[in-house]
Each structure stands twice: as C-alpha cells, then as structure tokens.
Amino acid sequence: MGSRPCQTYVGTCHCGAVRFEIETDFPELTTCDCSICRRKNALMVKVHERQFQLLAGQEELAEYQFHTKTARHFFCRTCGIYPFHRKRVTPDYLGINVFCLHDFDPAGIPIRQTVGAGMP
Ligand SMILES: [Zn+2]
C-alpha cells in the first residue's frame, strides 16, 4: 500500500533538457549508503520501467558506470544533475531522484535507509 494515490509526476533536471514522467503511489523513499549515492545525497523512489517514461533528453544523458557495471547512473551533460538510474540488483527498476519531480512534497512518506555499501 502506498502512502498516496497512484499518480503521474513529471521530473526534469535543472536545465530542463532531461524530462521524464513516472507513475507511483510512493510506498517509501530510500536513501543509500553506497559510494555514489552518498556523494549525490540522493533521496529516491523506486519504480518499474513500465512506470517510467523518458519524455525528452535522451541525447543529453551521460552515463556513468563503476564496480560491476550493471547499474547505470545517468546525469545531464549540461547541468550535471542526476535524475534517475537503473538499478544493479533489479535492472528493470529505476531509482528516481525525487527532488527532480515537480509539485512533489516528501512529507509523510516513510524513508528507508538501504545498504548499498556492503553489497558484493
Ligand atoms: Zn540538465
């Protein structure tokens, strides 16, 4: 059960080149202590790829990979903002940077600290 009704949210990077939409009921938000999320200070929501649509900016997205090179971390070439990434353990899911979403208030949604640093 999500914290909110299932709804569509539009997200953009800072310069607006990358634009996407997701559909979610925000069951929870997550933080992660892995080496990259810690640096991004990311607060994320997980959505299945069917609930995600890239609306614009495919060619603006740069990709960064490290470690096992399964997770795909994207950022905007122009403004450097991280909008979303493809997950490593569950590659058909994306982690979305909730602060890129328009008209979104995280108040009241449970936040779970996930452990990425200890993953093999
Ligand atoms: Zn941008």
PDB file of C-alpha atoms in Angstrom, residues 21-82:
ATOM      1  CA  GLU A  21       7.478  11.062 -16.038  1.00  0.00           C
ATOM      2  CA  ILE A  22       6.765   8.357 -13.506  1.00  0.00           C
ATOM      3  CA  GLU A  23       3.685   6.822 -12.033  1.00  0.00           C
ATOM      4  CA  THR A  24       3.834   5.853  -8.371  1.00  0.00           C
ATOM      5  CA  ASP A  25       1.930   5.770  -5.105  1.00  0.00           C
ATOM      6  CA  PHE A  26       5.125   6.415  -3.108  1.00  0.00           C
ATOM      7  CA  PRO A  27       5.209   3.356  -0.861  1.00  0.00           C
ATOM      8  CA  GLU A  28       8.501   4.653   0.520  1.00  0.00           C
ATOM      9  CA  LEU A  29      11.525   6.772  -0.232  1.00  0.00           C
ATOM     10  CA  THR A  30      15.016   5.420   0.072  1.00  0.00           C
ATOM     11  CA  THR A  31      18.462   6.671   0.758  1.00  0.00           C
ATOM     12  CA  CYS A  32      21.523   4.571   0.061  1.00  0.00           C
ATOM     13  CA  ASP A  33      24.957   4.499   1.607  1.00  0.00           C
ATOM     14  CA  CYS A  34      26.878   3.257  -1.441  1.00  0.00           C
ATOM     15  CA  SER A  35      29.836   5.261  -2.684  1.00  0.00           C
ATOM     16  CA  ILE A  36      27.889   7.136  -5.358  1.00  0.00           C
ATOM     17  CA  CYS A  37      24.559   7.751  -3.587  1.00  0.00           C
ATOM     18  CA  ARG A  38      26.370   9.092  -0.555  1.00  0.00           C
ATOM     19  CA  ARG A  39      28.023  11.704  -2.731  1.00  0.00           C
ATOM     20  CA  LYS A  40      24.788  12.555  -4.522  1.00  0.00           C
ATOM     21  CA  ASN A  41      22.943  12.743  -1.183  1.00  0.00           C
ATOM     22  CA  ALA A  42      20.134  11.117  -3.124  1.00  0.00           C
ATOM     23  CA  LEU A  43      16.600  10.589  -1.890  1.00  0.00           C
ATOM     24  CA  MET A  44      14.935   8.157  -4.248  1.00  0.00           C
ATOM     25  CA  VAL A  45      11.761   6.351  -5.154  1.00  0.00           C
ATOM     26  CA  LYS A  46      11.899   3.019  -6.934  1.00  0.00           C
ATOM     27  CA  VAL A  47       9.677   2.492  -9.988  1.00  0.00           C
ATOM     28  CA  HIS A  48       9.381  -0.323 -12.511  1.00  0.00           C
ATOM     29  CA  GLU A  49      10.450   0.567 -16.038  1.00  0.00           C
ATOM     30  CA  ARG A  50       6.800   0.291 -17.118  1.00  0.00           C
ATOM     31  CA  GLN A  51       6.009   3.173 -14.772  1.00  0.00           C
ATOM     32  CA  PHE A  52       8.765   5.298 -16.236  1.00  0.00           C
ATOM     33  CA  GLN A  53       8.874   7.250 -19.462  1.00  0.00           C
ATOM     34  CA  LEU A  54      11.652   9.437 -20.780  1.00  0.00           C
ATOM     35  CA  LEU A  55       9.936  12.375 -22.462  1.00  0.00           C
ATOM     36  CA  ALA A  56      12.966  14.321 -23.661  1.00  0.00           C
ATOM     37  CA  GLY A  57      16.723  14.492 -23.417  1.00  0.00           C
ATOM     38  CA  GLN A  58      17.899  11.027 -24.447  1.00  0.00           C
ATOM     39  CA  GLU A  59      20.896  12.584 -26.203  1.00  0.00           C
ATOM     40  CA  GLU A  60      21.614  14.838 -23.223  1.00  0.00           C
ATOM     41  CA  LEU A  61      22.021  11.940 -20.834  1.00  0.00           C
ATOM     42  CA  ALA A  62      25.519  10.897 -19.940  1.00  0.00           C
ATOM     43  CA  GLU A  63      26.063   7.557 -18.328  1.00  0.00           C
ATOM     44  CA  TYR A  64      28.419   6.596 -15.561  1.00  0.00           C
ATOM     45  CA  GLN A  65      29.234   3.064 -14.529  1.00  0.00           C
ATOM     46  CA  PHE A  66      31.559   1.608 -11.952  1.00  0.00           C
ATOM     47  CA  HIS A  67      32.160  -1.512  -9.882  1.00  0.00           C
ATOM     48  CA  THR A  68      30.143  -4.365 -11.514  1.00  0.00           C
ATOM     49  CA  LYS A  69      28.934  -2.053 -14.318  1.00  0.00           C
ATOM     50  CA  THR A  70      25.384  -3.313 -14.019  1.00  0.00           C
ATOM     51  CA  ALA A  71      23.815  -0.242 -12.506  1.00  0.00           C
ATOM     52  CA  ARG A  72      23.587   2.634 -14.968  1.00  0.00           C
ATOM     53  CA  HIS A  73      23.882   6.060 -13.414  1.00  0.00           C
ATOM     54  CA  PHE A  74      22.645   8.881 -15.607  1.00  0.00           C
ATOM     55  CA  PHE A  75      23.276  12.577 -15.399  1.00  0.00           C
ATOM     56  CA  CYS A  76      22.595  15.575 -17.596  1.00  0.00           C
ATOM     57  CA  ARG A  77      25.558  16.641 -19.736  1.00  0.00           C
ATOM     58  CA  THR A  78      24.620  20.280 -19.417  1.00  0.00           C
ATOM     59  CA  CYS A  79      23.674  20.834 -15.783  1.00  0.00           C
ATOM     60  CA  GLY A  80      25.160  17.737 -14.164  1.00  0.00           C
ATOM     61  CA  ILE A  81      22.025  16.792 -12.263  1.00  0.00           C
ATOM     62  CA  TYR A  82      21.302  13.141 -11.522  1.00  0.00           C
TER      63      TYR A  82
END
